[in-house]
XYZ file of C-alpha atoms in Angstrom:
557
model
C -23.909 -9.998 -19.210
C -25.401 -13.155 -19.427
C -23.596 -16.203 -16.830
C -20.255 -17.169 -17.851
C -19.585 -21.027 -18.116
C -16.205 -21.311 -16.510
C -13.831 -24.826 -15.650
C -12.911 -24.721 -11.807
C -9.584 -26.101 -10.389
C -9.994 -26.590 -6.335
C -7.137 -26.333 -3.625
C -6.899 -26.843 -0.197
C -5.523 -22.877 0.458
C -5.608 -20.416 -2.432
C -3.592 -17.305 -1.574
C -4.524 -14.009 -3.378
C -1.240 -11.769 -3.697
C 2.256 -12.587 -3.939
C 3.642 -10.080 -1.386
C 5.579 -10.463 1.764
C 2.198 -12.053 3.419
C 0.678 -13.571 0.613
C 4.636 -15.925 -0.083
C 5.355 -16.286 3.764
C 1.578 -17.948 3.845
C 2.213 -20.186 1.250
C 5.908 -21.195 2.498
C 4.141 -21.916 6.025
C 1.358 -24.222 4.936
C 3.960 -25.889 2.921
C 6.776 -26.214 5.660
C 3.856 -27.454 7.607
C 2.383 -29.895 5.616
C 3.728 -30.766 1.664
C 0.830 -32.924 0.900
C -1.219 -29.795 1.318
C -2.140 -28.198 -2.390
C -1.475 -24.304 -2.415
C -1.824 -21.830 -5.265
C -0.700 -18.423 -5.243
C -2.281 -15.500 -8.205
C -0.418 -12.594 -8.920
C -1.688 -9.915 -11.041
C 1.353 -8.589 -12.009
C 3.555 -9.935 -15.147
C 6.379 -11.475 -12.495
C 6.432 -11.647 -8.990
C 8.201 -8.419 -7.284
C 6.434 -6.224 -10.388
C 3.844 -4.723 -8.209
C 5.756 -4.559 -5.040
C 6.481 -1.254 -4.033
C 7.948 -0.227 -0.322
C 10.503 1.945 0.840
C 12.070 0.264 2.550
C 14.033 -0.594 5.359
C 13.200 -4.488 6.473
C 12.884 -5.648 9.842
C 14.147 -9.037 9.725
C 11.451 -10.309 12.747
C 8.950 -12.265 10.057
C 11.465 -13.548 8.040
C 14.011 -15.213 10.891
C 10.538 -16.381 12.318
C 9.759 -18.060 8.665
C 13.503 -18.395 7.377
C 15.723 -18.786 9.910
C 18.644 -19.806 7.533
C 17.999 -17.013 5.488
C 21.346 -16.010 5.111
C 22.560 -19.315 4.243
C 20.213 -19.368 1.512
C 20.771 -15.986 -0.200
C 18.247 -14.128 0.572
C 18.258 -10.290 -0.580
C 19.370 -8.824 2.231
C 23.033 -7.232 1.647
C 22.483 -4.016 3.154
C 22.053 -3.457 7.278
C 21.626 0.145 8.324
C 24.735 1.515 9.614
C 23.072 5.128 10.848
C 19.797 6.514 11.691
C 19.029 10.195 11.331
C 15.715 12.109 11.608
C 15.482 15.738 10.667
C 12.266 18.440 11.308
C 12.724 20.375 7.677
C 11.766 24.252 7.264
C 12.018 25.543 4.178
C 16.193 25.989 4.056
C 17.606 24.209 6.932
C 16.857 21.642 9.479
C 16.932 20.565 12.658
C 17.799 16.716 13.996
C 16.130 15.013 16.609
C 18.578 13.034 18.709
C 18.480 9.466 18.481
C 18.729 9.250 22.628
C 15.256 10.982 22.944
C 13.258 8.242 20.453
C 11.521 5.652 21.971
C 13.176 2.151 21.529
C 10.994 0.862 18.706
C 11.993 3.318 16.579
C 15.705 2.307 16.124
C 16.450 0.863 13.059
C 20.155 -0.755 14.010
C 19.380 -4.749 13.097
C 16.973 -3.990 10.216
C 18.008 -3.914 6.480
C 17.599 -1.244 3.485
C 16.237 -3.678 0.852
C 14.032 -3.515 -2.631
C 10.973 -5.348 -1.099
C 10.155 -6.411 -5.213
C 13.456 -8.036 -5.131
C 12.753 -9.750 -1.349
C 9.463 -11.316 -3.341
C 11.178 -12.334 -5.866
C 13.530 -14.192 -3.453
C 10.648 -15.378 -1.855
C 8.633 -16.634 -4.598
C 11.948 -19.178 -5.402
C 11.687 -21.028 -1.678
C 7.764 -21.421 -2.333
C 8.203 -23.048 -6.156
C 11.199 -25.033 -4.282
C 8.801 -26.212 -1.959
C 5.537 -27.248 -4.217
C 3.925 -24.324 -4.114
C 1.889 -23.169 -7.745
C 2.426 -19.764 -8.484
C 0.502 -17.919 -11.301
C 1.659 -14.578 -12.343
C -0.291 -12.280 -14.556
C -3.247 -13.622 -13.115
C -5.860 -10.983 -12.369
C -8.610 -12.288 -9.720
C -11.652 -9.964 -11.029
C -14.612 -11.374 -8.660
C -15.504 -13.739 -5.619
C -16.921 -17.306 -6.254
C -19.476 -17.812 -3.667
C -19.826 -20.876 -2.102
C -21.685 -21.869 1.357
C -20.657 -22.985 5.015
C -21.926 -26.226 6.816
C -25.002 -23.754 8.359
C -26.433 -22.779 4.764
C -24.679 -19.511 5.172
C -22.563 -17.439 2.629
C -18.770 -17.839 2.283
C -15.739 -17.040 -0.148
C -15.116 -20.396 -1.883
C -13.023 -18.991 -4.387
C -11.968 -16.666 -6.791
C -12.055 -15.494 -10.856
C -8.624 -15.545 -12.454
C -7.215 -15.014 -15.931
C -10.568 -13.396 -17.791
C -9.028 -11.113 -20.468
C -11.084 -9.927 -23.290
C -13.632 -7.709 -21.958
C -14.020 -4.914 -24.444
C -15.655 -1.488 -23.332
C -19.740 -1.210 -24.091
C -20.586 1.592 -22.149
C -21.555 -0.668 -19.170
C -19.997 -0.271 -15.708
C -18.407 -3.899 -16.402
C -17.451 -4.135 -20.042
C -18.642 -6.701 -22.536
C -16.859 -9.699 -23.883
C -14.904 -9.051 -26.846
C -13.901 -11.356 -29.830
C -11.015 -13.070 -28.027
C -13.023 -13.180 -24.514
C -11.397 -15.438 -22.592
C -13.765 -16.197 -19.484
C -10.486 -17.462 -17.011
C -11.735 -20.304 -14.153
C -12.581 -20.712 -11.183
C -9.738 -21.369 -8.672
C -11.415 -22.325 -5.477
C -10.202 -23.339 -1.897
C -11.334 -24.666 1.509
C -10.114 -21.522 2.240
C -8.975 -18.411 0.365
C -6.265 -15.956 2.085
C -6.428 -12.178 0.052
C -3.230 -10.949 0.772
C -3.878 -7.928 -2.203
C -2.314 -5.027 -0.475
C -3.559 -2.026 0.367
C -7.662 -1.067 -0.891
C -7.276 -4.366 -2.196
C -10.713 -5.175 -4.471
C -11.666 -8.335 -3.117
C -10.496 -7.548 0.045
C -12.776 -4.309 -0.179
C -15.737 -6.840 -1.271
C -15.331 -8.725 1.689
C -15.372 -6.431 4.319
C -18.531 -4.952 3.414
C -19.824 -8.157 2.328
C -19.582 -9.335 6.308
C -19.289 -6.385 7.714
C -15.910 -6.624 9.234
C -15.113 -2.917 9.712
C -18.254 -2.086 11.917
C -16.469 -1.880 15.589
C -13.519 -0.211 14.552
C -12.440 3.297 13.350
C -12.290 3.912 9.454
C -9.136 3.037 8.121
C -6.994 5.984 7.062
C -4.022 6.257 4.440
C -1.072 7.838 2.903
C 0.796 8.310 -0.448
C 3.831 7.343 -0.561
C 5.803 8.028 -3.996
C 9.208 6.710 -4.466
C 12.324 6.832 -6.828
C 15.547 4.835 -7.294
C 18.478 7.359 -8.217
C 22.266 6.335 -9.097
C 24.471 8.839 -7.548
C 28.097 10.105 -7.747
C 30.838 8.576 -5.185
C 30.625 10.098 -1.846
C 26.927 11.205 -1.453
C 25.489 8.421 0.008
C 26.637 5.337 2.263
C 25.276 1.826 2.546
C 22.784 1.573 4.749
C 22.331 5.183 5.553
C 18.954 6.152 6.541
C 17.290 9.915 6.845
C 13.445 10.581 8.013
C 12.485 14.081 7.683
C 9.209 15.644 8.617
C 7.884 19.714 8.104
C 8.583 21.221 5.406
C 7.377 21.465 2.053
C 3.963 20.689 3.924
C 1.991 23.066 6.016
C -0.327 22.244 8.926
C -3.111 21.508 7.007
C -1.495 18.031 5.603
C 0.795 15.709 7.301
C 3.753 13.280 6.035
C 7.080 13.418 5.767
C 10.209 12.174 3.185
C 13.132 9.092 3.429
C 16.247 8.760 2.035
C 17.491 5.021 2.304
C 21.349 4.019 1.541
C 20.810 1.172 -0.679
C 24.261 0.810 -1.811
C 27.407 3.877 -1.819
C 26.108 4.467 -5.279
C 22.107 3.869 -4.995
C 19.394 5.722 -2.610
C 15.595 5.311 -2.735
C 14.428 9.133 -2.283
C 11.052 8.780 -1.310
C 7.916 11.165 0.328
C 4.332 10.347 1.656
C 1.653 12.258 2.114
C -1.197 11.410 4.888
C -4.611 11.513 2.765
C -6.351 13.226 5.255
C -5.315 16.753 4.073
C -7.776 19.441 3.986
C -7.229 21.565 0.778
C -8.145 20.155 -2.254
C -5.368 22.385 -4.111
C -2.624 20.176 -2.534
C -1.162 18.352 -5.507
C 0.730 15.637 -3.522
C 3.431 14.601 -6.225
C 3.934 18.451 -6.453
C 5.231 18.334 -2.888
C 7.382 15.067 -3.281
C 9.215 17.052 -6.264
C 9.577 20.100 -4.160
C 10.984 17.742 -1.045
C 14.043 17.076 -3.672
C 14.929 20.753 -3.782
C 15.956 20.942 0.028
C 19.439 21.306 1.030
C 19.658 18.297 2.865
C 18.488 16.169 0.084
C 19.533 18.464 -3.342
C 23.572 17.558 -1.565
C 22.884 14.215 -1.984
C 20.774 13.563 -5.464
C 22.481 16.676 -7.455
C 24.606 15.484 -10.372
C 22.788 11.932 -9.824
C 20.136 10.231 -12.135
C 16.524 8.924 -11.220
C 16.512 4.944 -12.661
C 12.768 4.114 -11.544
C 9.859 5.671 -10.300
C 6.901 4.348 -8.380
C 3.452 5.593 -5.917
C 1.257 3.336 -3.798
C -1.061 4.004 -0.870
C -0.480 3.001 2.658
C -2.510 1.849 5.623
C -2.174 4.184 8.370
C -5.411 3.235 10.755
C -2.893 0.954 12.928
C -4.631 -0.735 16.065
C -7.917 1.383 15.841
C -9.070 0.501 12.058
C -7.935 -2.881 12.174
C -11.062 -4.936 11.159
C -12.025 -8.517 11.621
C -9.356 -10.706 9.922
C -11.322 -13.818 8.956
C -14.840 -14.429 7.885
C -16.451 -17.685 6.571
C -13.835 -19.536 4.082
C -10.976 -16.738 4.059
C -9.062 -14.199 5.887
C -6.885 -10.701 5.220
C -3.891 -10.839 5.568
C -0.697 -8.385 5.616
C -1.762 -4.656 4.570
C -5.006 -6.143 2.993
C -6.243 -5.790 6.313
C -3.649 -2.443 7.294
C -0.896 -3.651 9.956
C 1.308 -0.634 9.026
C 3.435 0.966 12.140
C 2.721 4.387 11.120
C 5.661 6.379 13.102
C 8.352 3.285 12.410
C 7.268 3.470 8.369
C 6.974 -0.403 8.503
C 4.109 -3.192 7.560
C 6.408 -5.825 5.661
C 7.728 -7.518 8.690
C 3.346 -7.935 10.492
C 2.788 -8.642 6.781
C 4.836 -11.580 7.291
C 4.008 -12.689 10.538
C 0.369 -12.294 9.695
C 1.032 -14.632 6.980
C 2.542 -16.895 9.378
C -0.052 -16.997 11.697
C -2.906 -17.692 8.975
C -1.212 -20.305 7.280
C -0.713 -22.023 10.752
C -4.714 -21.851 11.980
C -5.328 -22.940 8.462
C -3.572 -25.939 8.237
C -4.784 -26.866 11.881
C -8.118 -26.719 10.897
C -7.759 -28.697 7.327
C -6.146 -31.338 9.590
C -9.062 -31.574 11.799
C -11.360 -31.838 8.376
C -12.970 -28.295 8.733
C -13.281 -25.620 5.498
C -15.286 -22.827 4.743
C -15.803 -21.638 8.232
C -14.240 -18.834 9.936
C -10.678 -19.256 10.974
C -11.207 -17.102 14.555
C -7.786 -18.457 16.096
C -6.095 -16.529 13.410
C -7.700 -12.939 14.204
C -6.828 -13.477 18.179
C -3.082 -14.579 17.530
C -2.830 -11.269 15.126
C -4.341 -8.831 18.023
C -2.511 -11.123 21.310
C 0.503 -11.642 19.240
C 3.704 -9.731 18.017
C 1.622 -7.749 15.174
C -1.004 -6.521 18.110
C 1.597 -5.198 20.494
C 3.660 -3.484 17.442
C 0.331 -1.699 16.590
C -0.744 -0.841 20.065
C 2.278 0.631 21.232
C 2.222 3.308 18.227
C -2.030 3.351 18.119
C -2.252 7.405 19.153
C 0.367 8.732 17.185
C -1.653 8.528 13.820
C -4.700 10.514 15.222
C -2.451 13.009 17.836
C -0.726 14.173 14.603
C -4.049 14.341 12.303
C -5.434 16.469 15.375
C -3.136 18.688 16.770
C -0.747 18.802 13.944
C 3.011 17.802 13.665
C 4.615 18.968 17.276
C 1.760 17.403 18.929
C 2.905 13.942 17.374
C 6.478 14.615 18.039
C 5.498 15.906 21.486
C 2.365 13.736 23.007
C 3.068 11.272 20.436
C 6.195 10.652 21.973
C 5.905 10.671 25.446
C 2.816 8.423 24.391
C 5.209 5.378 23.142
C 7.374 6.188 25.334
C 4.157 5.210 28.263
C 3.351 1.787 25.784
C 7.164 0.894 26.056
C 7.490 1.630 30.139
C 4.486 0.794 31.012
C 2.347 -1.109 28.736
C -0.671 1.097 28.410
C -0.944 4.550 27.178
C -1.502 7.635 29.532
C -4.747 8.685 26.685
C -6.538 5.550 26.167
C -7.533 5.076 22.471
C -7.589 8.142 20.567
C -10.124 8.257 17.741
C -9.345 8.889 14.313
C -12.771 10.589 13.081
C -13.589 10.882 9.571
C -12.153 9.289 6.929
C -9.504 10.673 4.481
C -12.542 11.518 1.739
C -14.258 13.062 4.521
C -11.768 15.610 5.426
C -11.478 17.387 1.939
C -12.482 21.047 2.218
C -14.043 22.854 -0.567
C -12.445 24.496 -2.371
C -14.022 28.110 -1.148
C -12.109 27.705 2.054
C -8.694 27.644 0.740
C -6.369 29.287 -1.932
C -4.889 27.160 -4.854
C -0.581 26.376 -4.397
C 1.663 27.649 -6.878
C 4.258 24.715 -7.405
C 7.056 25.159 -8.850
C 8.058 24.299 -12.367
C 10.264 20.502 -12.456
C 14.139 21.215 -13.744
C 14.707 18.266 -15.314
C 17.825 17.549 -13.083
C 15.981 16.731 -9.790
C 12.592 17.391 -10.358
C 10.010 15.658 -12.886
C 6.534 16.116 -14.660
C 4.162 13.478 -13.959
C 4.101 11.804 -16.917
C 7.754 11.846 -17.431
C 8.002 9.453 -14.289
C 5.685 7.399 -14.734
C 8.050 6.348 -17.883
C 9.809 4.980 -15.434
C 7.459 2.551 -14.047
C 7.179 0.219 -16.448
C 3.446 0.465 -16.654
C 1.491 -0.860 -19.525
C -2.339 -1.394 -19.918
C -3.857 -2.875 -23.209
C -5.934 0.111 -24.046
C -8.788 -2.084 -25.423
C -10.166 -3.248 -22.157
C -12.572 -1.508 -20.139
C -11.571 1.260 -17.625
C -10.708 -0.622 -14.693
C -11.147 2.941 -13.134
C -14.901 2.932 -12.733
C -17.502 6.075 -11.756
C -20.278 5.312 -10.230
C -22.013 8.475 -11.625
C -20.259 9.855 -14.576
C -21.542 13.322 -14.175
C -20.144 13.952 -10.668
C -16.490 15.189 -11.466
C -17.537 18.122 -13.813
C -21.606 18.581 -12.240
C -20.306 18.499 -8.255
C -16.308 17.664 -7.760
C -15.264 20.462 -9.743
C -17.464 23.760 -8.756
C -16.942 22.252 -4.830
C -13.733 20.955 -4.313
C -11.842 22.198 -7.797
C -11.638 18.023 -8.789
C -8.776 17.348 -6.612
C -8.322 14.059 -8.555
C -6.487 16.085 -11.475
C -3.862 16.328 -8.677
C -4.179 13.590 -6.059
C -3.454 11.113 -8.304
C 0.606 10.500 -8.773
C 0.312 9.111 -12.370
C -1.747 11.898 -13.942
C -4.880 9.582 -15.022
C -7.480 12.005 -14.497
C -7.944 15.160 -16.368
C -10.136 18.194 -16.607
C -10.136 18.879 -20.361
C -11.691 22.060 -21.235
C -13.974 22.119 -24.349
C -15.983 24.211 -26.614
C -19.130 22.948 -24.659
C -17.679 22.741 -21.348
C -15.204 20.814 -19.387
C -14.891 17.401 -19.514
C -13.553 14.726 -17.198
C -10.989 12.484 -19.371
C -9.362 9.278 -17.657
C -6.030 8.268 -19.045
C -6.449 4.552 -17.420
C -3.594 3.472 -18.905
C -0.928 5.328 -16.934
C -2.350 3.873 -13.200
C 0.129 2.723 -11.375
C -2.484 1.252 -9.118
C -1.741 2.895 -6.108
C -5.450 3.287 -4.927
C -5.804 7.060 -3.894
C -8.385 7.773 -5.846
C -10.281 4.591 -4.581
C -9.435 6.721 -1.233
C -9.433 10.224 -1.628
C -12.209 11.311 -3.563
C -14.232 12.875 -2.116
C -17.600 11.874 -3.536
C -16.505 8.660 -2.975
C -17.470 7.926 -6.913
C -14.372 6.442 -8.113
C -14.150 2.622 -7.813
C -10.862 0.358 -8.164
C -10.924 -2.550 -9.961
C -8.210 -4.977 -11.271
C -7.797 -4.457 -14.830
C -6.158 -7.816 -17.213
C -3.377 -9.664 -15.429
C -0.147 -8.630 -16.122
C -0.729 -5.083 -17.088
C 0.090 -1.887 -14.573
C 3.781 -1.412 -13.185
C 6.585 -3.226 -13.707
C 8.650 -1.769 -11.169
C 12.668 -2.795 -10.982
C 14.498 -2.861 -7.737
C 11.817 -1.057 -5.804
């Protein structure tokens, strides 16, 4: 495509992502400065749209950025009034008693909250306090600029190009109403995209970042809202399970969060790593419903939303470099996820904190473009560094050795961080990464799942319908393959193309034909959740942001 003439717009901080890190950033630079220009791009049609978390909120970032919080309405209503976590078999269950967890895991103090509607919340302080906010505002591709030393840095980004019609190239072609968007640039830009975020993806290969640290590793977590009858829930009631419907070969585990006596978020995620391509992920989420414990609760109740997103589970070990020349990662951009506690949105904060306060240091002393270092040692020395540490071997003891070894080793090994400060097993490993531990197919039989009821239990494409999630059909894929003929020519004879079931949202299809089968994407139901960034295991499929404002539109999640 030949160069696009674009109009440029330059701020001191531009902020890529209007989650918890991405708004606490932008509140921070503004609390510390108001003279200071910040913009903030979202890609979703309204702030809170893309936000999707389970979740129960530990306050820590936002007294640190807030303190008044309360005064000033934030959306926290609900504090946890019991804890429970179960080891499921396949008809009963078996609790772990509260007196045996290690202290970090108690969640008396934190809050059962929708994390879209905490954004939203958010996103009102930072207007209130001067801070530009563009939703629906899709940043497509860097804008390269260069430090004092000649060398390359992030100077900016693409927003708002719509148009792009498909051609048969990897990129797309402008159309008749091609709008090229601008250049929004920055003397320094924060991506605070979320998990496998693009840009963020772009810059860690770009400079390297990842290179001393283990590969990062994930999960899918999938989510739904239900309205239930009097009685089967409480405010601020929250359940953990782990076991069952999984095997050994694949790890995870389910929630159940009190959001009101009427309301529960019903949730399950799967660690990425699993072996057998066969496992259909969403399958075992819809099976998780059927157990006792949780069919009591949901049964005669109604699912209102539905939702899937990836999550970082590397911890301390995969943690990469945080800042490079003219930007930094923040939040789960980077992965700051406390695998065993089920919590990033509280070191997505603080992380957002602590970039926002190097940042405006360094504009003060006349520096941009150059690498913000201060920030990446407060994030390891800090708060967010000991979280991580304390929890670092839990992620790879239970990828290893399998689910009593986490509950087990794991254990004892927090238990060491919280006593002692150190762990009794040094830094465990985490090995390959998630694509890298698909089997093929040869080595394991295909799962029979169950047929969905209709009552608690739902097709695919029946949830997604309750997402919210929209795509203009006429753009290009944003789901792109770096060699079309993989799926059918080496995915499917090897590993039975797991993406026909690793995905939650049931874009990818193996469409048998006349000729042959063919591999169909269905773009338009993504729900952007990334696991096919992740999981593939060719490592052909590449994420990319389609047109702002398009994807989920989730409500309350």
């Amino acid at each position: 495509m030949a160069q696009v003439e674009r109009e440029s717009m330059d701020y001191d901080v531009v902020i890529v992502g209007a989650g918890p890190a991405g708004l606490s950033a932008a509140i921070r630079l503004k609390q510390l400065d108001p003279d200071l220009s910040v913009v903030l791009l979202e890609k979703g049609s309204e702030i809170g749209a893309h936000i999707l978390s389970g979740a129960v909120l530990d306050p820590v970032g936002l007294n640190a950025l807030i303190p008044d919080w309360k005064d000033k309405g934030a959306p926290l209503d609900t504090p946890v009034t019991s804890d429970a976590f179960y080891v499921l078999g396949e008809g009963g269950r078996v609790r772990i008693p509260n007196r045996v967890m290690p202290p970090l895991m108690d969640n008396h103090g934190n809050y059962v909250v929708s994390m879209g509607n905490v954004c939203r919340w958010l996103g009102q302080q930072a207007e209130a306090l001067g801070v530009e906010i563009f939703t629906g505002m899709s940043c497509s591709e860097p804008v390269w600029g260069e430090t004092a030393d000649g060398l390359p840095r992030l100077a900016g980004v693409v927003a708002g190009e719509f148009g792009k019609v498909p051609d048969g190239s990897f990129d797309g072609a402008p159309g008749p109403s091609y709008e090229p968007g601008m250049e929004i640039r920055g003397k320094y830009v924060f991506l605070a995209e979320g998990v496998r975020g693009s840009l963020s993806q772009q810059m860690i290969a770009r400079f390297n970042l990842a290179a001393a640290q283990e590969p990062q590793k994930y999960g899918l977590g999938m989510k739904e809202l239900w309205t239930l009858p009097e009685g089967r829930i409480k405010a601020g009631q929250v359940i953990h399970t782990m076991g069952w419907p999984l095997d050994r070969s694949a790890g995870g585990g389910g929630f159940i969060y009190g959001l009101s006596d009427t309301e529960a978020y019903v949730g399950f995620v799967v660690h990425l790593n699993y072996r057998n391509p066969y496992l259909y992920p969403y399958g075992e989420f819809q099976r998780f419903k059927h157990h006792p414990l949780v069919s009591e609760i949901l049964s005669g109740g109604k699912r209102t939303a539905y939702g899937a997103r990836a999550i970082n589970e590397g911890g301390w070990q995969s943690l990469p470099q945080l800042a490079f020349p003219g930007g930094a990662l923040l939040g789960c951009a980077a992965g700051m996820v406390n695998v065993p506690r089920i919590k990033g949105n509280h070191n997505a904060m603080l992380s957002g904190l602590h970039a926002a306060e190097v940042a405006q240091a360094a504009i003060s002393m006349g520096r941009e473009g150059d690498v913000l270092e201060d920030y990446d040692a407060v994030v390891r020395a800090g708060a967010i560094g000991r979280d991580l540490r304390a929890v670092a071997n839990v992620k790879p003891l239970w990828s290893r050795y399998g689910l009593m070894a986490s509950l087990g080793v794991g254990g004892l090994d927090m238990w060491t961080q919280t006593l002692l400060n150190r762990s009794l097993f040094g830094s465990i490993s985490h090995g390959k990464t998630d694509a890298e531990s698909t089997e093929p197919a040869a080595r394991h039989k295909p799962i029979a799942y169950p047929k969905p009821d209709g009552k608690l239990s739902f097709d695919r494409l029946t949830n997604v319908a309750f997402s919210g999630t929209n795509h203009d059909e006429s753009q290009p894929s944003h789901l792109k393959l770096k060699d079309p003929t993989i799926p059918i020519a080496r995915n499917l004879p090897l590993y039975a193309e797991p993406a026909q079931r690793y995905c939650p949202a049931g874009v990818y299809e193996v469409v048998e034909e006349p000729t042959g089968p063919r591999f169909q994407i269905n773009f338009q139901n993504c729900v952007h959740c990334k696991t096919c960034d992740i999981k593939d295991p060719s490592q052909n499929i590449v994420w990319t942001t389609p047109q702002g404002g398009d994807g989920p539109n989730y409500p309350n999640m």
